[in-house]
Structure formats: C-alpha cells, structure tokens
Backbone as JSON Lines, residues from 0, in Angstrom:
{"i":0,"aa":"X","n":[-45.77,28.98,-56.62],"ca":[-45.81,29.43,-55.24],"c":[-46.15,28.26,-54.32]}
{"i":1,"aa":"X","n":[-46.93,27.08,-54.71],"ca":[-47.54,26.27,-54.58],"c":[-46.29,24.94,-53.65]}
{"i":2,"aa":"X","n":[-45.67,25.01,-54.57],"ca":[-44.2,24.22,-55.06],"c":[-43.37,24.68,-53.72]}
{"i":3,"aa":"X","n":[-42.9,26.17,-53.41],"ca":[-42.01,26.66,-52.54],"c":[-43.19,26.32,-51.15]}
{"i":4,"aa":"X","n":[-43.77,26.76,-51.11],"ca":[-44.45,26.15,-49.39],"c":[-43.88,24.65,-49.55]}
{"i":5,"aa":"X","n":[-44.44,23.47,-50.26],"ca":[-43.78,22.48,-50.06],"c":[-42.81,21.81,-49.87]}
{"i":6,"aa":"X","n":[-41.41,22.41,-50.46],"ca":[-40.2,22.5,-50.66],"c":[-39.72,23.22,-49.21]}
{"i":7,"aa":"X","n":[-40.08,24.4,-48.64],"ca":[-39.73,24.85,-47.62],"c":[-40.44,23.54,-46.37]}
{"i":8,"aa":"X","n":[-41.49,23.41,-46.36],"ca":[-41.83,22.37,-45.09],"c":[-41.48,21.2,-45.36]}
{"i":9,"aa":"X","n":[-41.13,20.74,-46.41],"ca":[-39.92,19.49,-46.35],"c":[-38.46,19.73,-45.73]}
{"i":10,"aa":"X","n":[-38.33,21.07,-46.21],"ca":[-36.54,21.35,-45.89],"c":[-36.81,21.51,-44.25]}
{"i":11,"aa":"X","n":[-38.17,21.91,-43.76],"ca":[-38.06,21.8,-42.32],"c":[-39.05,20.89,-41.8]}
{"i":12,"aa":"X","n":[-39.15,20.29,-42.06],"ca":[-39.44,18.66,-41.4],"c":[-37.64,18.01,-41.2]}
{"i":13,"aa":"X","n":[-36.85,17.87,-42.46],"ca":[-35.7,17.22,-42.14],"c":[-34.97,17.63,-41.54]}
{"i":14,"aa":"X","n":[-34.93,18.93,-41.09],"ca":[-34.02,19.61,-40.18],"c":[-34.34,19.35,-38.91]}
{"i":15,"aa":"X","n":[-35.96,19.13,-39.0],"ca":[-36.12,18.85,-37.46],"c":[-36.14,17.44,-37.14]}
{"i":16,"aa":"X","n":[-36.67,16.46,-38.19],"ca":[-36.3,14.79,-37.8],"c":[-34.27,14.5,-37.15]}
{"i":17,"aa":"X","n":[-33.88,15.41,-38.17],"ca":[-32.27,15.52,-37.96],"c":[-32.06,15.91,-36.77]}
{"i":18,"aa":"X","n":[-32.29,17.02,-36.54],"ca":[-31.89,17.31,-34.71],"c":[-32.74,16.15,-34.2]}
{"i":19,"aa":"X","n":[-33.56,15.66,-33.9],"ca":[-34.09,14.88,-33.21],"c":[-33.4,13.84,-32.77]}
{"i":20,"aa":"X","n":[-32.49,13.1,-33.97],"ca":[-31.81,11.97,-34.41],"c":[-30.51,12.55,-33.9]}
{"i":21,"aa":"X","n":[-29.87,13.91,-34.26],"ca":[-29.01,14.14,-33.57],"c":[-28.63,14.68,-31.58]}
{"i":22,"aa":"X","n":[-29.41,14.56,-31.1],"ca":[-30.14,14.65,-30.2],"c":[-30.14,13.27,-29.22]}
{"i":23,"aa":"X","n":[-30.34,12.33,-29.88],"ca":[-30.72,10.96,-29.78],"c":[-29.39,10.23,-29.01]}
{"i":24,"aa":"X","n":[-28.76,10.49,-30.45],"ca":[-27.36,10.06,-30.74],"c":[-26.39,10.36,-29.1]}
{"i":25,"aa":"X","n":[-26.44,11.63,-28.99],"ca":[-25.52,12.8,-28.11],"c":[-26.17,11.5,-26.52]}
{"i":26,"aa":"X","n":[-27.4,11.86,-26.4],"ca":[-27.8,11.54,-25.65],"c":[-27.52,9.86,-25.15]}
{"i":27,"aa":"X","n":[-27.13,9.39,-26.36],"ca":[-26.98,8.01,-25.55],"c":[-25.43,7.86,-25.38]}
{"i":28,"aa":"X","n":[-24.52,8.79,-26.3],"ca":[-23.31,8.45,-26.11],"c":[-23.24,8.89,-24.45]}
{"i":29,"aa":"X","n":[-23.7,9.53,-24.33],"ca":[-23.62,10.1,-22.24],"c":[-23.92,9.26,-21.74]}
{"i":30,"aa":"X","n":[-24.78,8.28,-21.87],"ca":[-25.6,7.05,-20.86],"c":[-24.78,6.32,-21.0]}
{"i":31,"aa":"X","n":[-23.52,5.77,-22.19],"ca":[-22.64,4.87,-22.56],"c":[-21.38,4.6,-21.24]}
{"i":32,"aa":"X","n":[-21.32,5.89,-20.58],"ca":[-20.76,6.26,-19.62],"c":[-21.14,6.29,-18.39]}
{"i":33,"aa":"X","n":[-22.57,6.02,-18.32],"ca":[-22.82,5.54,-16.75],"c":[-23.25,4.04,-16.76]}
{"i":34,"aa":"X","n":[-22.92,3.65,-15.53],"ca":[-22.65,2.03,-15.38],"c":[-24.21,1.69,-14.75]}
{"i":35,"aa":"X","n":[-25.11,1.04,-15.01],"ca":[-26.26,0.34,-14.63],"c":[-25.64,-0.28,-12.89]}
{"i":36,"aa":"X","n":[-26.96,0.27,-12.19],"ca":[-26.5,-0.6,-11.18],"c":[-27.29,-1.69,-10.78]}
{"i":37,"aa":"X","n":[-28.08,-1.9,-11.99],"ca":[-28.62,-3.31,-11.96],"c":[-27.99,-4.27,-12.37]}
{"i":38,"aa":"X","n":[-27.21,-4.08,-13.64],"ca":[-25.97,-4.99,-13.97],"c":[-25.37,-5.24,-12.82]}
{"i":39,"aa":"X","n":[-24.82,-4.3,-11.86],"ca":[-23.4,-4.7,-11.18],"c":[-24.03,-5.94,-9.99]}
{"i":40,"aa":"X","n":[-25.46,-5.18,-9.5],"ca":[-25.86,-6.27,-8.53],"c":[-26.08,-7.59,-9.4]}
{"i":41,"aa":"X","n":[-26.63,-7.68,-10.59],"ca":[-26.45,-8.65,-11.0],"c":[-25.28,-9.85,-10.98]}
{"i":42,"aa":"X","n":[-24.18,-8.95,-11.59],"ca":[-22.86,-9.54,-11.3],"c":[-22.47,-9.63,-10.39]}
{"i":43,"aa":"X","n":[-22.74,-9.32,-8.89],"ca":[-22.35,-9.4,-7.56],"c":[-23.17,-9.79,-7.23]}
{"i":44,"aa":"X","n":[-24.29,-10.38,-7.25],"ca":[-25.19,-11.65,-7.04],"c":[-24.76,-13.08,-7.43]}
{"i":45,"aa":"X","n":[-23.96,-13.23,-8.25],"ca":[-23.37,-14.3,-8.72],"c":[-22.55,-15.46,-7.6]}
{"i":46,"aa":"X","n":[-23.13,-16.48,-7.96],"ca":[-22.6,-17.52,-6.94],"c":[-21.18,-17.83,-6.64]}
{"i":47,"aa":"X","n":[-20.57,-17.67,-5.61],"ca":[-18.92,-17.64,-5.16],"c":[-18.8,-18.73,-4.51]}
{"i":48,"aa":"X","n":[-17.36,-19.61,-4.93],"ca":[-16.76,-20.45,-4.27],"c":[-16.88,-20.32,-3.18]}
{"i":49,"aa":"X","n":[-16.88,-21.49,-2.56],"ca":[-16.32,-21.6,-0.6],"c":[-15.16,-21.78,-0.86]}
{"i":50,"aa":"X","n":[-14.45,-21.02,0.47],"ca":[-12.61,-21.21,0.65],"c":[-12.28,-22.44,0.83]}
{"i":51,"aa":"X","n":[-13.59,-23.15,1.86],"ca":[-12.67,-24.81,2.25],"c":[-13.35,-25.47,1.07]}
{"i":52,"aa":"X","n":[-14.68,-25.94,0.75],"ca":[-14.97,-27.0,-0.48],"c":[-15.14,-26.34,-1.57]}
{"i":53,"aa":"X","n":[-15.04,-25.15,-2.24],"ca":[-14.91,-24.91,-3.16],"c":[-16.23,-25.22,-3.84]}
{"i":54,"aa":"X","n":[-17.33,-25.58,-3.33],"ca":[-18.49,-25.59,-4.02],"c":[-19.29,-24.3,-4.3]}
{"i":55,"aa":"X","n":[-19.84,-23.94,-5.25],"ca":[-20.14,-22.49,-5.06],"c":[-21.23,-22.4,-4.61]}
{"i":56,"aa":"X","n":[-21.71,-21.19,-3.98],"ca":[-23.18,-21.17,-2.76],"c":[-23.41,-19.68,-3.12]}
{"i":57,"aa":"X","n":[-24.62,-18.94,-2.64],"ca":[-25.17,-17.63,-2.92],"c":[-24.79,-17.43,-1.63]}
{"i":58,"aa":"X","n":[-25.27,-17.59,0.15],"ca":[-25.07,-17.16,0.72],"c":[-23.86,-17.29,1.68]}
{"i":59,"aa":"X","n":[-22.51,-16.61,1.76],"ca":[-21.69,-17.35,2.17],"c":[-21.15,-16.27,3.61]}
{"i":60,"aa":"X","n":[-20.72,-16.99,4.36],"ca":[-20.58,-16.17,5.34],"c":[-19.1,-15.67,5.59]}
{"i":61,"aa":"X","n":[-19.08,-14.25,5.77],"ca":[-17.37,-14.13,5.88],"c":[-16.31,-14.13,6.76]}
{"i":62,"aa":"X","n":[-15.46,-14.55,7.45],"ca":[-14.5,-14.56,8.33],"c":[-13.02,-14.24,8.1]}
{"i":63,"aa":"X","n":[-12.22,-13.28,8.79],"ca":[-11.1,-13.11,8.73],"c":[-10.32,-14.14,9.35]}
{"i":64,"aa":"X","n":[-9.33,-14.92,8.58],"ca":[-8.08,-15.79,9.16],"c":[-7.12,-15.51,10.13]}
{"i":65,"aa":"X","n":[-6.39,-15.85,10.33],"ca":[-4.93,-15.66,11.39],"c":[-4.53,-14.97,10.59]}
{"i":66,"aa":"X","n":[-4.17,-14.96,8.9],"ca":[-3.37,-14.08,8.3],"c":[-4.41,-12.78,8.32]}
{"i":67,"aa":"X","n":[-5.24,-12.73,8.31],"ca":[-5.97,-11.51,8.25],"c":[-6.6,-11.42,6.68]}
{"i":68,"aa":"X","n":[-6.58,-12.85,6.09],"ca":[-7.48,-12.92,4.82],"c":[-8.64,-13.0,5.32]}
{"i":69,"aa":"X","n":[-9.7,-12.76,4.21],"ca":[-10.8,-12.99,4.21],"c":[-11.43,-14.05,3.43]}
{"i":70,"aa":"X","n":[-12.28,-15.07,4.24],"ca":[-12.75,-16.07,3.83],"c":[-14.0,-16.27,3.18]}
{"i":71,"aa":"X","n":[-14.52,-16.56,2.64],"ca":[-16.23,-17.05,2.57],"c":[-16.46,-18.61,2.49]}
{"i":72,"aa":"X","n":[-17.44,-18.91,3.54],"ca":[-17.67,-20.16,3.87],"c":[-19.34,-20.19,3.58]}
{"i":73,"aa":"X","n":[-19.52,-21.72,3.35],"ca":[-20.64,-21.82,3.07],"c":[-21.57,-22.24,4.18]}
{"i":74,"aa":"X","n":[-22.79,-22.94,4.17],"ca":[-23.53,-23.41,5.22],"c":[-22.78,-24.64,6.05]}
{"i":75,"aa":"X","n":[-22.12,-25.24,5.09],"ca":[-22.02,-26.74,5.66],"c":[-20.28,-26.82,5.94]}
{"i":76,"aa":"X","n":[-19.47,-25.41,5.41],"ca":[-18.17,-25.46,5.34],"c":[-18.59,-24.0,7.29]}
{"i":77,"aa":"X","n":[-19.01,-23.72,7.48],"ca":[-19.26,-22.37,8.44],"c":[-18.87,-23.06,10.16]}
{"i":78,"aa":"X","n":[-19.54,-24.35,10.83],"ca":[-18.83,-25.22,11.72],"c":[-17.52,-25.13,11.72]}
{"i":79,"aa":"X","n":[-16.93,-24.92,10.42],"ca":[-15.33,-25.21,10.64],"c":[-15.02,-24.31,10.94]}
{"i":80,"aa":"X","n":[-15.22,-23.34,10.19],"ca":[-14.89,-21.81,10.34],"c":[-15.07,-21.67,12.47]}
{"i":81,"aa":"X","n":[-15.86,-21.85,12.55],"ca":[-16.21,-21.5,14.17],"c":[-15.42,-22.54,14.61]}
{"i":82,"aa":"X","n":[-15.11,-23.2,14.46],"ca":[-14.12,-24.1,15.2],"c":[-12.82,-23.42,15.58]}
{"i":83,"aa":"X","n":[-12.54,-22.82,14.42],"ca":[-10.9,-23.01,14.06],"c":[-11.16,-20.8,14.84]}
{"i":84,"aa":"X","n":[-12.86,-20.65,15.06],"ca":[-12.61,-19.09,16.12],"c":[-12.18,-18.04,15.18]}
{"i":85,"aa":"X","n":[-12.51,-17.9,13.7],"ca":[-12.28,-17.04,13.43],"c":[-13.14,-15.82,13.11]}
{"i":86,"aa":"X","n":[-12.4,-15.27,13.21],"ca":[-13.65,-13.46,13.45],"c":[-14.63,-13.39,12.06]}
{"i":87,"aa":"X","n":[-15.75,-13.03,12.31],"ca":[-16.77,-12.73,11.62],"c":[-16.71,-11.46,11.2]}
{"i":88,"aa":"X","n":[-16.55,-11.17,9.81],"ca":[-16.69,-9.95,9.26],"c":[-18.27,-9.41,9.23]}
C-alpha cells in the first residue's frame, strides 16, 4: 500500500513538472513573435552615413533636395545643406 502512494505522487509530480515545461515551451514560442523594441531602437540608433562626406555621425540632420530626396547631413556637412536652402524635415 506503501509502494502505490509513492508510485501515484511520482506519476503526479511528472505530470505536473511536464505541464510546467509544456507551458514554458507554448509560452515562448508566442514571445518568438513579438519583436523587442529595445532591439529595434538599438538598431536605429546605429551610426548613418552623411549624404555629402560619407563619414558616419549619430546626430544627423535631415533635409529634402530639389528632387524631393531625403538627405542626412552631419554637423560639419549641415552649412552646405543651408547654403544650397534646402528644406528641413
């Protein structure tokens, strides 16, 4: 009699470590599917070329062209930009 209590609270201990684990599982395949938006600022924190020197800078300032592109200029490339009057995004 001794034997079956033990045998039964083993068979339910693993049933319940198992859902737990299965549980786990479910649960992260869902998170696999949402995108961190600390990553993305991370990756959109990332240092970008200037249009005229091509050096890359963190803060760059943006201006639309005559064609209606958009530029990013840096500190020391941004004079030109105002020279040449183009609109500030």
């Amino acid at each position: 009699m001794d034997q079956a209590w033990l045998i039964g609270g083993l068979l339910g201990l693993i049933v319940v470590v198992g859902l737990i684990f299965w549980r786990a599982a479910a649960r992260k395949k869902q998170e696999g599917k949402v995108t961190s938006l600390k990553k993305y600022r991370r990756h959109a924190a990332k240092l970008q070329p200037c249009s005229y020197c091509r050096k890359k800078s963190a803060p760059l300032a943006f201006y639309a062209d005559q064609q209606g592109k958009v530029i990013g200029v840096c500190r020391n490339c941004k004079p030109i930009a105002e020279r040449q009057e183009l609109m500030r995004m």
